[in-house]
Coordinates of C-alpha atoms in Angstrom, one line a residue:
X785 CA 109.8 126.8 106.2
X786 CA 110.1 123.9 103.5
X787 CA 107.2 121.8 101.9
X788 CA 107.4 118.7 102.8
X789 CA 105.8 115.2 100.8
X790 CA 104.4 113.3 103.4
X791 CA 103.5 110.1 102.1
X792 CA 103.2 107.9 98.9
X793 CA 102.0 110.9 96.8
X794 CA 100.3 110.3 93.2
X795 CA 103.7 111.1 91.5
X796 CA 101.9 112.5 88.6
X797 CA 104.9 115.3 88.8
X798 CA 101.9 118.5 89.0
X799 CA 103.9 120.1 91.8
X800 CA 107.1 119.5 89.4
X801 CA 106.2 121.7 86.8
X802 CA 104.5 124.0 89.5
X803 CA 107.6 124.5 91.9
X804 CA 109.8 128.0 90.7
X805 CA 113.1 126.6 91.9
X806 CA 113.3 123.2 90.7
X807 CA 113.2 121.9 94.3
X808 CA 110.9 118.6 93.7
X809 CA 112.8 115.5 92.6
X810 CA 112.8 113.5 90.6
X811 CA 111.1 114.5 87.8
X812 CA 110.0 113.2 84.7
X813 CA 113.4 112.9 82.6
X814 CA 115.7 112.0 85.5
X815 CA 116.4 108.7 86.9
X816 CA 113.6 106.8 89.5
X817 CA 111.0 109.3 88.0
X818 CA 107.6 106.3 88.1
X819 CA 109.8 103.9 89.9
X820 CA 110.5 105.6 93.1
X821 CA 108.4 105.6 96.0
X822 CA 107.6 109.1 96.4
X823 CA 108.3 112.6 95.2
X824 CA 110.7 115.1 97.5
X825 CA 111.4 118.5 98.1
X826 CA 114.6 119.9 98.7
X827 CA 114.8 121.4 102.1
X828 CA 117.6 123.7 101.4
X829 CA 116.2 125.3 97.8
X830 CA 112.7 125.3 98.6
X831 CA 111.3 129.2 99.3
X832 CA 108.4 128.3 101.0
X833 CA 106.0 129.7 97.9
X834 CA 103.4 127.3 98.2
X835 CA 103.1 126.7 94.7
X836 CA 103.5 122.8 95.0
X837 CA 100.7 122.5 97.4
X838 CA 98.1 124.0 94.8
X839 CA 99.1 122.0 92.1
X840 CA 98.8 118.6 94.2
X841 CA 96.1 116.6 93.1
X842 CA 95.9 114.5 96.7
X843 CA 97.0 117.0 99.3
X844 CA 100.3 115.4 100.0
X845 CA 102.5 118.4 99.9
X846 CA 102.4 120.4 103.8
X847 CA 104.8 123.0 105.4
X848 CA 106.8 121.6 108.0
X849 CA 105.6 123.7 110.6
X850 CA 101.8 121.7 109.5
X851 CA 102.5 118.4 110.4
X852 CA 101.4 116.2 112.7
X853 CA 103.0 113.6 114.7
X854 CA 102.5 110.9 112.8
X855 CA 103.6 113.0 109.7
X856 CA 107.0 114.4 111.4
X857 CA 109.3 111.4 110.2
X858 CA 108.1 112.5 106.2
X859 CA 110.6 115.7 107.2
X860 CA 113.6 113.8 107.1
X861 CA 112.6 111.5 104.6
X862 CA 112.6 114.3 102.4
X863 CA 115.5 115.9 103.1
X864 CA 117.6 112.4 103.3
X865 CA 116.7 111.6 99.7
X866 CA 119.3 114.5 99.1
X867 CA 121.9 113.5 100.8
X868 CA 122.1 110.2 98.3
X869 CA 120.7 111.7 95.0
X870 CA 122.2 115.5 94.9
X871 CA 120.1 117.7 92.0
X872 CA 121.8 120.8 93.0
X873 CA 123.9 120.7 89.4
X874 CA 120.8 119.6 87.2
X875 CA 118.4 122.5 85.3
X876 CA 114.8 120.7 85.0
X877 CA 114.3 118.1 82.8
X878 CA 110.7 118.2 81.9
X879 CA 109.2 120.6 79.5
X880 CA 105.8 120.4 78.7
X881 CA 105.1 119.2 75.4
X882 CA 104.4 121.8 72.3
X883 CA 101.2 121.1 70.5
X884 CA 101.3 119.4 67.6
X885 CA 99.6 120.4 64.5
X886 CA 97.8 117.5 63.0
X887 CA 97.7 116.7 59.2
X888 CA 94.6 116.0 57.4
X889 CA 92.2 117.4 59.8
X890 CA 90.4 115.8 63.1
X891 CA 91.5 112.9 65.0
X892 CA 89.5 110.6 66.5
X893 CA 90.5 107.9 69.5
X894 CA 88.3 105.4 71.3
X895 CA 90.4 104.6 74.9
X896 CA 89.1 101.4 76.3
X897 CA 89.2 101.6 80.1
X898 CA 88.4 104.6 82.3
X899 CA 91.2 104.2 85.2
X900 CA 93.8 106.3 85.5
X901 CA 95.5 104.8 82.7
X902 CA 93.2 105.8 80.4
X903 CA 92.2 109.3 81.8
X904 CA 95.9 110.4 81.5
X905 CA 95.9 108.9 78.1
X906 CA 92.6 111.3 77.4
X907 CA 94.3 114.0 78.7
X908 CA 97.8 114.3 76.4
X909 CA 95.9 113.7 73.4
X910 CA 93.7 116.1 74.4
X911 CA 96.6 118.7 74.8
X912 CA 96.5 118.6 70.8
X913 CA 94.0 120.2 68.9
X914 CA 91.8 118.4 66.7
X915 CA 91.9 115.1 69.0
X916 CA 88.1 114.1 70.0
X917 CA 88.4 111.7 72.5
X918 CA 86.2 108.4 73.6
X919 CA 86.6 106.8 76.6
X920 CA 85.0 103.1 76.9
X921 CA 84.7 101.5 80.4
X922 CA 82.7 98.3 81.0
X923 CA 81.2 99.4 84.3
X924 CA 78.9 102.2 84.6
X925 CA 81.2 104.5 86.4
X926 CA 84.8 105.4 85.5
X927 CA 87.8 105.9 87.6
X928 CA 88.9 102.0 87.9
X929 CA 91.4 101.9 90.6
X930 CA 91.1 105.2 91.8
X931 CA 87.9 104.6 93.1
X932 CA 87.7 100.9 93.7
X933 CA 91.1 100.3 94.9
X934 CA 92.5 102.8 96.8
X935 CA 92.2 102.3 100.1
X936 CA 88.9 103.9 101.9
X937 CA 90.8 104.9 105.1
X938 CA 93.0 106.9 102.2
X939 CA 90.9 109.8 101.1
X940 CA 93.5 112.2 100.2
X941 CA 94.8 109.7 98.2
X942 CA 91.2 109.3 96.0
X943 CA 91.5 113.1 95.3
X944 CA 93.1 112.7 92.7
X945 CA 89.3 112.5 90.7
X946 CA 89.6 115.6 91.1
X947 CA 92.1 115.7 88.4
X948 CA 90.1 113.1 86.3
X949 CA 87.0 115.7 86.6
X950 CA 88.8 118.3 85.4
X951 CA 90.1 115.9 82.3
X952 CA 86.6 114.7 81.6
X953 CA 85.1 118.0 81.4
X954 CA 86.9 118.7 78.3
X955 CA 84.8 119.6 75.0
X956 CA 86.7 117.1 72.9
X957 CA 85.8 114.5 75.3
X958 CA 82.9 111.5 76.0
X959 CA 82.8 108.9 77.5
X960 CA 80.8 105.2 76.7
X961 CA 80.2 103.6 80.0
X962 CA 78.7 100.2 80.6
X963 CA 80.0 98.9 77.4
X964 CA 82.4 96.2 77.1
X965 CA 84.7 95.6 74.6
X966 CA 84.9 92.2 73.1
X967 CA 80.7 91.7 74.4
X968 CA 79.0 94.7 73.6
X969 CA 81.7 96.1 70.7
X970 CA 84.4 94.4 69.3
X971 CA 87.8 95.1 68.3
X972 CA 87.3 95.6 65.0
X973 CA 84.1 98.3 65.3
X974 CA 86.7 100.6 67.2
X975 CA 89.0 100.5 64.5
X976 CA 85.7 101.1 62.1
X977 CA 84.5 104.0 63.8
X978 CA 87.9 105.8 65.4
X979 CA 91.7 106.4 63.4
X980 CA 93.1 104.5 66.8
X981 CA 92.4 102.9 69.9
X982 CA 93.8 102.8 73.1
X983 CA 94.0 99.4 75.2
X984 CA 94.3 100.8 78.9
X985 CA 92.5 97.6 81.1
X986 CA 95.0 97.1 83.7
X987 CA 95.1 94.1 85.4
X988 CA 91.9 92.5 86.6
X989 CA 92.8 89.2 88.4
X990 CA 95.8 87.7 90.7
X991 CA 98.6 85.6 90.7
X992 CA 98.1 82.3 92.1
X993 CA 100.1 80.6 94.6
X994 CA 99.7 77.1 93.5
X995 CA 99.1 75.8 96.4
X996 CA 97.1 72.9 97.8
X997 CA 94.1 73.8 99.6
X998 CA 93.8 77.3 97.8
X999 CA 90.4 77.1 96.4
X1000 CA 88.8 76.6 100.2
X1001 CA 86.3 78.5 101.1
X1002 CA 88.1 81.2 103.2
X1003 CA 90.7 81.3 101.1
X1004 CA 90.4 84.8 98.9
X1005 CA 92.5 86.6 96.6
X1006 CA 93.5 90.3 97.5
X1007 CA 92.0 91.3 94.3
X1008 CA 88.5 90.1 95.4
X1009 CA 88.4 91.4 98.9
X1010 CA 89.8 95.2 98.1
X1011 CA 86.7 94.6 95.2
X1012 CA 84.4 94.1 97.6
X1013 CA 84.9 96.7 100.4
X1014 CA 85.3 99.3 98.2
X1015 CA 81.9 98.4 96.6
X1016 CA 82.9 97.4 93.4
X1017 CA 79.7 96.0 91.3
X1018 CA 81.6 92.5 90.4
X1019 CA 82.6 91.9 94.0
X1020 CA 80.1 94.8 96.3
X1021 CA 77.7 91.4 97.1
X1022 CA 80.1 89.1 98.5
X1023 CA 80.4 87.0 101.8
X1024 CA 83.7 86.4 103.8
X1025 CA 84.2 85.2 107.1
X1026 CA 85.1 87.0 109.2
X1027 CA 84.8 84.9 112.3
X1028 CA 88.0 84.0 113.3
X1029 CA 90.1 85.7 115.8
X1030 CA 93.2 85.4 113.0
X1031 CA 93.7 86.1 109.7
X1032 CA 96.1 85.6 107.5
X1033 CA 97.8 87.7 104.2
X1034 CA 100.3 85.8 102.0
X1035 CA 102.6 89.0 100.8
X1036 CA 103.5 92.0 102.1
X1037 CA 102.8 95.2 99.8
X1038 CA 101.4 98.0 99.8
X1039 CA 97.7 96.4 99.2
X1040 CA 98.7 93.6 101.9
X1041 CA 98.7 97.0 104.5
X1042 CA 96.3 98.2 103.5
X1043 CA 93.8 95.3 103.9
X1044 CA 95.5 94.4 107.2
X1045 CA 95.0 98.3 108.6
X1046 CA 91.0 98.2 106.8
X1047 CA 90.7 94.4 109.1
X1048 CA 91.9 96.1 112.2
X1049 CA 90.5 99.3 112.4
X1050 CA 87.9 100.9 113.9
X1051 CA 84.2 100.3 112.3
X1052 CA 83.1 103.8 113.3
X1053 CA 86.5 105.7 111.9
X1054 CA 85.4 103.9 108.2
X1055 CA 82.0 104.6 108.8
X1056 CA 83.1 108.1 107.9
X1057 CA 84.6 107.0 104.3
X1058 CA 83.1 105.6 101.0
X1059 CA 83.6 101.9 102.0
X1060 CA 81.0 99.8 101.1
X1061 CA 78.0 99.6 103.6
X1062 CA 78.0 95.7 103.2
X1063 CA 81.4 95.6 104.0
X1064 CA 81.3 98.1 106.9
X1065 CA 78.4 95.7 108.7
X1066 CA 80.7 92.8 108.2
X1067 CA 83.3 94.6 109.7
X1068 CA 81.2 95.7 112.7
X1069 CA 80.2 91.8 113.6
X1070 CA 84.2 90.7 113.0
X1071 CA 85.9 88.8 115.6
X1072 CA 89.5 89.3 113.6
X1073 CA 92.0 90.6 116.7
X1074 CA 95.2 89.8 114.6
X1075 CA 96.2 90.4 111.2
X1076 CA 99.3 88.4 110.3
X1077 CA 101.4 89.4 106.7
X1078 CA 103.5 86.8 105.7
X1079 CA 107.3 87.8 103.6
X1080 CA 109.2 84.5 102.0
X1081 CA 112.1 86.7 102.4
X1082 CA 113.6 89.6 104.4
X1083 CA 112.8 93.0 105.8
X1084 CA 115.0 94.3 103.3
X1085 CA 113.0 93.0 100.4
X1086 CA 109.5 93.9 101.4
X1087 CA 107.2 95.2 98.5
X1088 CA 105.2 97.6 100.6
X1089 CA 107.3 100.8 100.4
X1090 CA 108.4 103.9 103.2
X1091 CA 105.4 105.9 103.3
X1092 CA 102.8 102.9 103.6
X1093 CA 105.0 101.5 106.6
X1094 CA 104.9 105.0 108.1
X1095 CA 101.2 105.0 108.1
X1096 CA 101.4 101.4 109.5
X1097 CA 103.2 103.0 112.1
X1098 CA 101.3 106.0 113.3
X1099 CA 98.1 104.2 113.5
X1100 CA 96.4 104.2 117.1
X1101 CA 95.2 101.8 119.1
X1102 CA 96.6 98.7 116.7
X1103 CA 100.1 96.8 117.9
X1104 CA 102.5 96.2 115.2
X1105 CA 104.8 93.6 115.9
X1106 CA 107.6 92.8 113.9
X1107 CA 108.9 89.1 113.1
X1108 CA 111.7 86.5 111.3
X1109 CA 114.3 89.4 111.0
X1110 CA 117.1 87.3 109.9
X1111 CA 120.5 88.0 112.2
X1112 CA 123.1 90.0 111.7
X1113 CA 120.7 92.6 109.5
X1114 CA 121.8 96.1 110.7
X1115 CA 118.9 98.1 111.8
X1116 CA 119.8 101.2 109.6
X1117 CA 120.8 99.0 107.0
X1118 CA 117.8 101.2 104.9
X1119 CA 115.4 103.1 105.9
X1120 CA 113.2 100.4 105.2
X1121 CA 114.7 98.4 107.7
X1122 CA 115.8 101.2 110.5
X1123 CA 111.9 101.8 110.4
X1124 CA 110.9 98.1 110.9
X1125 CA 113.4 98.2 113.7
X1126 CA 111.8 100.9 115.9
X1127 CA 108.5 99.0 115.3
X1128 CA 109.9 96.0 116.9
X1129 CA 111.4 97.5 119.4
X1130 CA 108.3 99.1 120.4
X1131 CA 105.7 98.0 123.6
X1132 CA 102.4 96.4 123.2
X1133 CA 99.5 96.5 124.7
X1134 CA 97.3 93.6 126.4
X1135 CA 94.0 93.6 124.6
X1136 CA 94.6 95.9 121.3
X1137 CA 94.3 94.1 117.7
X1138 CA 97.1 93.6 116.4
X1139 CA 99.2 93.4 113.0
X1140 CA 102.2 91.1 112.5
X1141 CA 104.6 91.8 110.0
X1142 CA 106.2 88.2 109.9
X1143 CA 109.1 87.8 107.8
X1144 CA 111.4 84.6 106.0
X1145 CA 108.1 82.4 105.8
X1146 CA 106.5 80.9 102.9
X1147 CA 103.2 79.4 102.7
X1148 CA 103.2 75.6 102.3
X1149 CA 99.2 74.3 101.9
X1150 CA 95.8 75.3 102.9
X1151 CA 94.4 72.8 105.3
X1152 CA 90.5 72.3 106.0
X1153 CA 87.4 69.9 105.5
X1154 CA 85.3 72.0 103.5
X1155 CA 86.7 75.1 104.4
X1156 CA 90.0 77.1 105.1
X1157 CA 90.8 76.2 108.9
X1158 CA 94.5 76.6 108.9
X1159 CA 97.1 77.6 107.3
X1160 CA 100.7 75.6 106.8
X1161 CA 104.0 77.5 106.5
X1162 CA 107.8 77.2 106.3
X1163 CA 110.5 79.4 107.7
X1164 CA 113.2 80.6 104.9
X1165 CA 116.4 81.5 104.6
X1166 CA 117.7 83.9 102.6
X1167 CA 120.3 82.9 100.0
X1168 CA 122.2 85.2 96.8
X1169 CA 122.4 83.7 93.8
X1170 CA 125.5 84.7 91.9
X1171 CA 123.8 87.7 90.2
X1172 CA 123.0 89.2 93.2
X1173 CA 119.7 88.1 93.3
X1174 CA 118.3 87.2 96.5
X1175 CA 115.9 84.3 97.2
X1176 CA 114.0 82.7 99.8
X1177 CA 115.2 78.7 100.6
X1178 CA 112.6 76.5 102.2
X1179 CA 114.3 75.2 105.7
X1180 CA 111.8 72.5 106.4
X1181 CA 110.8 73.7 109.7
X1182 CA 106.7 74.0 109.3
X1183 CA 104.3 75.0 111.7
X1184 CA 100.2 75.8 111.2
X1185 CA 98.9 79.0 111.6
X1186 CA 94.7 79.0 112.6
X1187 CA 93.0 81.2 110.7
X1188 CA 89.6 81.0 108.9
X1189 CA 90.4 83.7 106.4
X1190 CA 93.9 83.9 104.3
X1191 CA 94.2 86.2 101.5
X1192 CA 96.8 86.1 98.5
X1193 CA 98.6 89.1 98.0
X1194 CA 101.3 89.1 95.7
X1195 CA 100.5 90.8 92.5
X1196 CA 97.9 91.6 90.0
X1197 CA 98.0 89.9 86.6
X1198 CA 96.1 91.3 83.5
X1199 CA 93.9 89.0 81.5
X1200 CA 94.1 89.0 77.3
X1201 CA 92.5 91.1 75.0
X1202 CA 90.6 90.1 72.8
X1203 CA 92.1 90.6 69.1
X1204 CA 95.5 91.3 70.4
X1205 CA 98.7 89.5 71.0
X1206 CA 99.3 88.5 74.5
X1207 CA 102.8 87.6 76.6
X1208 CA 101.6 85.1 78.8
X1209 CA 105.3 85.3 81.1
X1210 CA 104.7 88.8 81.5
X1211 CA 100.8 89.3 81.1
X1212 CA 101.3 92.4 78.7
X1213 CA 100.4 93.1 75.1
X1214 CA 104.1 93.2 73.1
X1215 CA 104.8 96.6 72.0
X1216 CA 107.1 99.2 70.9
X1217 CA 106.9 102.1 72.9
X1218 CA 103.1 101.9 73.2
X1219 CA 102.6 100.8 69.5
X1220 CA 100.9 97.2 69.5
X1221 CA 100.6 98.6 65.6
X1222 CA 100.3 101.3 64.1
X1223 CA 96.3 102.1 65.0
X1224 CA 96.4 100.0 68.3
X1225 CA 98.2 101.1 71.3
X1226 CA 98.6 100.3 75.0
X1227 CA 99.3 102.1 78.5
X1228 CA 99.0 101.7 82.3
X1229 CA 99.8 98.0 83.7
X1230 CA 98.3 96.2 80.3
X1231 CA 101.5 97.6 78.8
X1232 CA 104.2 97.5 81.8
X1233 CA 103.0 94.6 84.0
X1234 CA 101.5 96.1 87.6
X1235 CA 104.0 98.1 88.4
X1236 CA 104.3 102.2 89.8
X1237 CA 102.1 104.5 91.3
X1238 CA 99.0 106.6 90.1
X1239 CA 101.2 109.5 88.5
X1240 CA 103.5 106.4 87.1
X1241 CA 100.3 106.3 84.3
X1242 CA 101.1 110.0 83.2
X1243 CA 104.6 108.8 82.2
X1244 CA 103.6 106.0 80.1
X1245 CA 100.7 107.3 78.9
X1246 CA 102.7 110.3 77.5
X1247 CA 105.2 108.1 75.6
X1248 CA 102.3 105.8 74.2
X1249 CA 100.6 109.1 72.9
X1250 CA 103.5 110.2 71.3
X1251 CA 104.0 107.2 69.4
X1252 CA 100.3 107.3 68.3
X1253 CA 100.8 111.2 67.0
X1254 CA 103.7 110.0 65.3
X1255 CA 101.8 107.3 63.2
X1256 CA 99.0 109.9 62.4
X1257 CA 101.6 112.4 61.2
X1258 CA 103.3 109.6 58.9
X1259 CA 99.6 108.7 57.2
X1260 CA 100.5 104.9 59.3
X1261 CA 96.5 105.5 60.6
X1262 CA 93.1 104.2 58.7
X1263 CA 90.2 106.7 58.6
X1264 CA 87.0 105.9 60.1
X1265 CA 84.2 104.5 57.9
X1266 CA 81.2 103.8 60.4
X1267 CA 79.6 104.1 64.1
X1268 CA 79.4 101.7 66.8
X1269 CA 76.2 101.0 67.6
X1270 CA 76.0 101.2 71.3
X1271 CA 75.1 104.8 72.0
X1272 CA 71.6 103.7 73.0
X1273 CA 72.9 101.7 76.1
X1274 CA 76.2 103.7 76.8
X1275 CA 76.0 105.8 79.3
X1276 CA 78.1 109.6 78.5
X1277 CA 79.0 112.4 80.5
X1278 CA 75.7 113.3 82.2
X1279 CA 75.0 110.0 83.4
X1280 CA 78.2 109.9 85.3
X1281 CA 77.6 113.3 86.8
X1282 CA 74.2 112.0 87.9
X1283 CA 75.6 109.5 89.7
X1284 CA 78.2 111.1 91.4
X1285 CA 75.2 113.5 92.7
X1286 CA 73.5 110.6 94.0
X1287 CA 76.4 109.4 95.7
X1288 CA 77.4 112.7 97.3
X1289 CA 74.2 113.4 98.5
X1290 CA 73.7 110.4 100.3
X1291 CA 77.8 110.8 101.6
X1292 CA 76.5 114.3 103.1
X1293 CA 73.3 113.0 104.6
X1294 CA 75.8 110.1 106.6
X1295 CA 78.9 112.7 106.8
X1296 CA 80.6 110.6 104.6
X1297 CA 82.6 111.2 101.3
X1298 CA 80.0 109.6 99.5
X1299 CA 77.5 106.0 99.4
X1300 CA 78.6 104.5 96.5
X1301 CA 75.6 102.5 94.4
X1302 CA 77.2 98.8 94.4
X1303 CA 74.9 97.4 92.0
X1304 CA 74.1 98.1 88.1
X1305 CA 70.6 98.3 88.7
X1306 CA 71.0 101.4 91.1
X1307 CA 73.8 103.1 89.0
X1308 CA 71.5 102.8 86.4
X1309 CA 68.5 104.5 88.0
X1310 CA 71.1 107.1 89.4
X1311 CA 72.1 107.5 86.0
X1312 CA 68.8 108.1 84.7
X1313 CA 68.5 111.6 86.7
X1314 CA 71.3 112.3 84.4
X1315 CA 70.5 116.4 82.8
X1316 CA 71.5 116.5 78.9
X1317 CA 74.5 118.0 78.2
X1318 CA 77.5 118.2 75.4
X1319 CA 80.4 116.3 75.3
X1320 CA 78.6 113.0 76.5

C-alpha cells in the first residue's frame, strides 16, 4: 500500500528526511529539488510505514487505498515521475547539517520579514547554538504569504503554520511585529544592534502589462485582489465589482486558478474557511457566471503546474472549458497537456459557472469611459526562436471580450530596499550565495526573483545561512554597539499568540478555521489580551 503526494505539497523535504527507504524524490542535493512541481514517492520501494505522513507539515502525503476520486489521478502521477527520473541507483543526498560551534560567543540576527522566507531562515540559524534570533515584520501578524496568499479554499495547504509555530516557539527566538524597516528602524540601527541581518521581503507588487486602458477602474492586479480576500490589512477594505456576468484574468498560474476557482465557487463552501468576511459578502451578491484565463501562448507552456490543474479538474458543479489549442499538439504530448485534453473533451452543463482556460491570446487594451467595460485581445501563434525558445506572435486577428472586472496575473515583482543595491531587470538584491556583504544577507523571492514553492524557502534559506555562519566564523561580522528603540510599539511573541486566540475563537463560534482581524486597530486590541511571556 504506497503513500502517495497528492497535490502541490510544501516541498520543504520533512517527509524526505523522515521516509526509512529513501522512497521520496527528489530531495534536497539532486536535480529539480525547489524547481519541481511536487515531491513523489516511489510506489515500488515504499513499505507503507507511514513515516512520511507524520512529518508532512500540510497533509499532502495519503495511502492509496485513502483517496478520493478527485485525488486518484495523484497515484499515477507519482509513480510516472519514476519511469522518467529512476533513483533506484542513488543513496540520499541530504544530511542534516552538524551544528556549528561559534567563535567568540553569542550571535545575534535581526530577520526582516516574517513569511516563510524568513521563518526558515529563523529556523537554520537557530539549529546553532548561541544564535538569538529577531524577526521584524511590518504588519502586526507574521506568516506573509502563508497566511495572506494561499488560497482560502486551500487549508491543508496553510498548515504549514504549524511548522512556523513550532519555529517561533523557540527560546532563542522573538519576534518585532508592526515595525517597518526603513519607517520605524532603519538599515543602519539593525546593523547597530544585531552582528547581521537578514532581508527576507519577498515580492510585494506586480508586473505591469503596459497596456492602454490598465489603470481603469475594474482593472486590478492579482496581487491586490488575493490581498484582499484573504483579509490582508493593506488591501482587507477594498471594493471590486463584481457585477458583471464575465471576468477576465490576464495569465494563467497557479494564482490565476486560484482566483478563478475563489470567483466561481460556492459562497457557503468558503463560508467555512478564513476568507475575509468582506470579501465573502461581495462574493455572495456576485453576478460573475464565467471566469475566463487568458495564455499568449500554448497549453504546453502554461505556468500553473499538474497538481493545481488537477484540483481545477475535480471541482463540482464548475465547467471547465478548454480553448486556442494550437493544431497538431498531441494530447499526451505531457502530462500537462494529456490533462488539458480530457478537460476539453469533457461535457458541460447548461446553467453551471464556468472557467475557460483560453489559450494563444494576448491582451491588446482596456477599453471603457470611466471604467473597465471590455477587454481587447489578439490570437497568437506560436513561433521557436533558434534557441529553442518559444514565443507568442501577435496575428492581428482581435476581438473584445465584455467584462467589468480583468485582473493581471503574471508575476510578482519585489520593490527596493532601502540601503541596499537593487537589479532593476531582475528585481533582486545582487548577491553571492546569500551574501549582499558580509553582515547583510538575503533569501526567499527578494533574493531569487518569485520563483518555487513554500518548501523552495528551506533551500535557499539554508545556503544564505551558511554563508552568514561562514562570515561569523572568519571575524567578516561587526559586533553590536546599541538597541533599537522600538520595543515600546513592537509587538513580540505574546501579542501574536493573543491574536491567533482571538481569531480562533471567533473561527470556532462560525465553524470556521478562524476570523481573521483585517484591520490594525483590531489586531491591536487583540494583541493587547496578549499574557507576558519569554522569548517575545
Amino acid at each position: 500500500m504506497p503513500y502517495v503526494v497528492t497535490r502541490s505539497c510544501c516541498a520543504d523535504a520533512s517527509c524526505v528526511l523522515a521516509c526509512p527507504v529513501n522512497c521520496i524524490h527528489p530531495a534536497p542535493g539532486e536535480p529539480g529539488f525547489g524547481t519541481t512541481e511536487m515531491l513523489y514517492v516511489d510506489p515500488r520501494t515504499c513499505v507503507d510505514c507511514g513515516a512520511c505522513t507524520t512529518a508532512c507539515p500540510v497533509d499532502a502525503l495519503k495511502p492509496h487505498t485513502a483517496l478520493g476520486a478527485a485525488e486518484l489521478p495523484f497515484l499515477e502521477l507519482n509513480a510516472s515521475y519514476y519511469k522518467e527520473n529512476a533513483h533506484a541507483d542513488r543513496a540520499p543526498m541530504y544530511v542534516v547539517p552538524r551544528q556549528r560551534v561559534l567563535p567568540g560567543g553569542e550571535l545575534s540576527v535581526a530577520v526582516v520579514g516574517a513569511g516563510p522566507a524568513g521563518l526558515f531562515a529563523a529556523d537554520e540559524l537557530l539549529r546553532h547554538p548561541g544564535v538569538r534570533v529577531t524577526v521584524y515584520d511590518r504588519l502586526p501578524t507574521p506568516y506573509g504569504l502563508a497566511r495572506a496568499g494561499v488560497a482560502p479554499d486551500h487549508q491543508d495547504t496553510k498548515r504549514v503554520t504549524e511548522l512556523f509555530g513550532a519555529i517561533e516557539s523557540q527560546a532563542a527566538f522573538s519576534y518585532r511585529l508592526g515595525v517597518e524597516v526603513g519607517a520605524d528602524v532603519t538599515h543602519a540601527d539593525l546593523l547597530r544592534e544585531h552582528h547581521a541581518v537578514i532581508y527576507a521581503v519577498g515580492a510585494a507588487t506586480d508586473k505591469r502589462l503596459g497596456i492602454e486602458g490598465e489603470d481603469l477602474p475594474g482593472s486590478v492586479s492579482a496581487t491586490d485582489f488575493v490581498a484582499w480576500y484573504n483579509g490582508h490589512p493593506d488591501r482587507a477594505h477594498d471594493d471590486h465589482d463584481l457585477g458583471s456576468e464575465r471576468a477576465v484574468v490576464i495569465g494563467n498560474g497557479n494564482v490565476a486558478l486560484d482566483i478563478a476557482r475563489i470567483l466561481t465557487a460556492d459562497p457557503d463552501a468558503l463560508a467555512r474557511t478564513d476568507i475575509s468576511d468582506r470579501a465573502l459578502a461581495a462574493l455572495r451578491g456576485s453576478k460573475i457566471r464565467e471566469v475566463v484565463l487568458l495564455g499568449r501562448r500554448g497549453p504546453a507552456q502554461a505556468a500553473f503546474t499538474v497538481p493545481e490543474l488537477l484540483a481545477l479538474g475535480a471541482l463540482k458543479d464548475v465547467d471547465v472549458r478548454v480553448e486556442g489549442r494550437p493544431e497538431g499538439l498531441a494530447p499526451d504530448a505531457t502530462e500537462k497537456t494529456r490533462l488539458l485534453s480530457d478537460l476539453a473533451a469533457r461535457p458541460t452543463a447548461e446553467g453551471r459557472r464556468r472557467i475557460v482556460l483560453r489559450f494563444l491570446t494576448a491582451p491588446v487594451r482596456l477599453v471603457g469611459d470611466g471604467s473597465v467595460r471590455g477587454l481587447e485581445v489578439t490570437a497568437t501563434t506560436l513561433v521557436t526562436d533558434d534557441d529553442g525558445t518559444v514565443r507568442a506572435r501577435p496575428t492581428g486577428d482581435t476581438r473584445t471580450l465584455e467584462t467589468g472586472l480583468v485582473l493581471r496575473s503574471v508575476g510578482y515583482r519585489a520593490r527596493p530596499v532601502p540601503g541596499l543595491p537593487f537589479d532593476e531587470d531582475t528585481a533582486t538584491v545582487p548577491h553571492e550565495s546569500g551574501r549582499v556583504e558580509p553582515g547583510v544577507y538575503v533569501a526567499g523571492w527578494i533574493k531569487r526573483g518569485p520563483t518555487g514553492f513554500i518548501g523552495t524557502n528551506k533551500t535557499c534559506a539554508h545556503e544564505t545561512v551558511q554563508s552568514l555562519l561562514d562570515d561569523f566564523a572568519a571575524g567578516r561580522l561587526t559586533r553590536p554597539v546599541s538597541a533599537v528603540s522600538t520595543a515600546g510599539s513592537a509587538l513580540g511573541l505574546a501579542a501574536w499568540r493573543a491574536i491567533d486566540r482571538v481569531e480562533r475563537a471567533a473561527g470556532e463560534a462560525q465553524g470556521r478555521p478562524r476570523v481573521k482581524l483585517t484591520d490594525t486597530e483590531s489586531l491591536h486590541r487583540a494583541a493587547a489580551r496578549a499574557v507576558p511571556a519569554a522569548g517575545g
